[in-house]
């Protein structure tokens, strides 16, 4: 599913640094990130992931979702 979402991600050029952003609609960003809409709004409010308005749609930056996942703490297992 993630490959499908990435394949259909639109790109937008950031005028500040000419970096391309992988943007998808809100529901697809939630599906890609494996979180619900409430968690997505929390992450946006906490500036953990980036979102943009395009017309009336909220678009989620997939690179910011990848950065969020990379920042999560690793689960430590107990030694036997």
PDB file of C-alpha atoms in Angstrom:
ATOM      1  CA  UNK A   1       0.000   0.000   0.000  1.00  0.00           C
ATOM      2  CA  UNK A   2       2.822   2.439   0.817  1.00  0.00           C
ATOM      3  CA  UNK A   3       4.251   1.974  -2.681  1.00  0.00           C
ATOM      4  CA  UNK A   4       0.867   2.809  -4.191  1.00  0.00           C
ATOM      5  CA  UNK A   5       0.578   5.954  -2.084  1.00  0.00           C
ATOM      6  CA  UNK A   6       4.113   7.055  -2.960  1.00  0.00           C
ATOM      7  CA  UNK A   7       3.510   6.390  -6.655  1.00  0.00           C
ATOM      8  CA  UNK A   8       0.523   8.736  -6.563  1.00  0.00           C
ATOM      9  CA  UNK A   9       2.132  11.445  -4.438  1.00  0.00           C
ATOM     10  CA  UNK A  10       2.120  14.827  -6.058  1.00  0.00           C
ATOM     11  CA  UNK A  11       5.240  16.913  -5.894  1.00  0.00           C
ATOM     12  CA  UNK A  12       5.445  20.589  -5.169  1.00  0.00           C
ATOM     13  CA  UNK A  13       8.524  22.814  -5.283  1.00  0.00           C
ATOM     14  CA  UNK A  14       9.275  24.824  -2.153  1.00  0.00           C
ATOM     15  CA  UNK A  15      10.199  28.329  -3.330  1.00  0.00           C
ATOM     16  CA  UNK A  16      12.544  28.802  -0.387  1.00  0.00           C
ATOM     17  CA  UNK A  17      15.071  26.106  -1.286  1.00  0.00           C
ATOM     18  CA  UNK A  18      13.848  24.426  -4.515  1.00  0.00           C
ATOM     19  CA  UNK A  19      13.300  21.169  -2.625  1.00  0.00           C
ATOM     20  CA  UNK A  20      10.557  18.919  -3.943  1.00  0.00           C
ATOM     21  CA  UNK A  21       7.928  17.770  -1.466  1.00  0.00           C
ATOM     22  CA  UNK A  22       6.026  14.487  -1.722  1.00  0.00           C
ATOM     23  CA  UNK A  23       2.479  15.537  -0.919  1.00  0.00           C
ATOM     24  CA  UNK A  24      -0.583  13.331  -0.601  1.00  0.00           C
ATOM     25  CA  UNK A  25      -4.135  13.936   0.520  1.00  0.00           C
ATOM     26  CA  UNK A  26      -4.776  13.760   4.251  1.00  0.00           C
ATOM     27  CA  UNK A  27      -6.371  10.296   4.317  1.00  0.00           C
ATOM     28  CA  UNK A  28      -3.538   8.822   2.226  1.00  0.00           C
ATOM     29  CA  UNK A  29      -0.962  10.443   4.513  1.00  0.00           C
ATOM     30  CA  UNK A  30      -2.656   8.802   7.500  1.00  0.00           C
ATOM     31  CA  UNK A  31      -2.668   5.451   5.739  1.00  0.00           C
ATOM     32  CA  UNK A  32       1.016   5.847   4.773  1.00  0.00           C
ATOM     33  CA  UNK A  33       1.956   6.837   8.341  1.00  0.00           C
ATOM     34  CA  UNK A  34      -0.193   4.110   9.880  1.00  0.00           C
ATOM     35  CA  UNK A  35      -2.006   6.507  12.210  1.00  0.00           C
ATOM     36  CA  UNK A  36      -5.540   7.811  12.458  1.00  0.00           C
ATOM     37  CA  UNK A  37      -6.783  11.303  11.745  1.00  0.00           C
ATOM     38  CA  UNK A  38      -6.795  12.338  15.419  1.00  0.00           C
ATOM     39  CA  UNK A  39      -3.127  11.352  15.787  1.00  0.00           C
ATOM     40  CA  UNK A  40      -2.325  13.098  12.492  1.00  0.00           C
ATOM     41  CA  UNK A  41      -3.856  16.357  13.744  1.00  0.00           C
ATOM     42  CA  UNK A  42      -1.878  16.013  17.002  1.00  0.00           C
ATOM     43  CA  UNK A  43       1.368  15.464  15.063  1.00  0.00           C
ATOM     44  CA  UNK A  44       0.624  18.480  12.853  1.00  0.00           C
ATOM     45  CA  UNK A  45      -0.151  20.666  15.903  1.00  0.00           C
ATOM     46  CA  UNK A  46       3.071  19.497  17.586  1.00  0.00           C
ATOM     47  CA  UNK A  47       4.958  20.197  14.327  1.00  0.00           C
ATOM     48  CA  UNK A  48       6.149  16.579  14.140  1.00  0.00           C
ATOM     49  CA  UNK A  49       4.783  16.236  10.585  1.00  0.00           C
ATOM     50  CA  UNK A  50       4.137  18.955   8.005  1.00  0.00           C
ATOM     51  CA  UNK A  51       0.843  19.646   6.285  1.00  0.00           C
ATOM     52  CA  UNK A  52      -0.193  22.209   3.690  1.00  0.00           C
ATOM     53  CA  UNK A  53      -3.472  23.527   2.387  1.00  0.00           C
ATOM     54  CA  UNK A  54      -4.058  23.180  -1.335  1.00  0.00           C
ATOM     55  CA  UNK A  55      -7.401  24.683  -2.137  1.00  0.00           C
ATOM     56  CA  UNK A  56      -9.769  23.086   0.353  1.00  0.00           C
ATOM     57  CA  UNK A  57      -7.633  19.975   0.845  1.00  0.00           C
ATOM     58  CA  UNK A  58      -5.080  19.259   3.545  1.00  0.00           C
ATOM     59  CA  UNK A  59      -1.969  17.671   2.065  1.00  0.00           C
ATOM     60  CA  UNK A  60       0.565  15.744   4.162  1.00  0.00           C
ATOM     61  CA  UNK A  61       4.289  15.781   3.381  1.00  0.00           C
ATOM     62  CA  UNK A  62       5.445  12.145   3.219  1.00  0.00           C
ATOM     63  CA  UNK A  63       9.056  13.106   3.921  1.00  0.00           C
ATOM     64  CA  UNK A  64       7.963  14.560   7.265  1.00  0.00           C
ATOM     65  CA  UNK A  65       6.130  11.301   8.052  1.00  0.00           C
ATOM     66  CA  UNK A  66       9.340   9.376   7.288  1.00  0.00           C
ATOM     67  CA  UNK A  67      11.287  11.765   9.568  1.00  0.00           C
ATOM     68  CA  UNK A  68       8.723  11.244  12.329  1.00  0.00           C
ATOM     69  CA  UNK A  69       9.017   7.455  12.055  1.00  0.00           C
ATOM     70  CA  UNK A  70      12.821   7.699  12.125  1.00  0.00           C
ATOM     71  CA  UNK A  71      12.635   9.763  15.337  1.00  0.00           C
ATOM     72  CA  UNK A  72      10.631   7.176  17.266  1.00  0.00           C
ATOM     73  CA  UNK A  73      12.499   5.407  20.081  1.00  0.00           C
ATOM     74  CA  UNK A  74      13.569   1.860  19.512  1.00  0.00           C
ATOM     75  CA  UNK A  75      11.968  -0.859  21.625  1.00  0.00           C
ATOM     76  CA  UNK A  76      14.504  -2.409  23.954  1.00  0.00           C
ATOM     77  CA  UNK A  77      14.035  -6.080  24.747  1.00  0.00           C
ATOM     78  CA  UNK A  78      14.871  -7.518  28.108  1.00  0.00           C
ATOM     79  CA  UNK A  79      17.825  -9.875  28.220  1.00  0.00           C
ATOM     80  CA  UNK A  80      16.904 -13.404  29.258  1.00  0.00           C
TER      81      UNK A  80
END
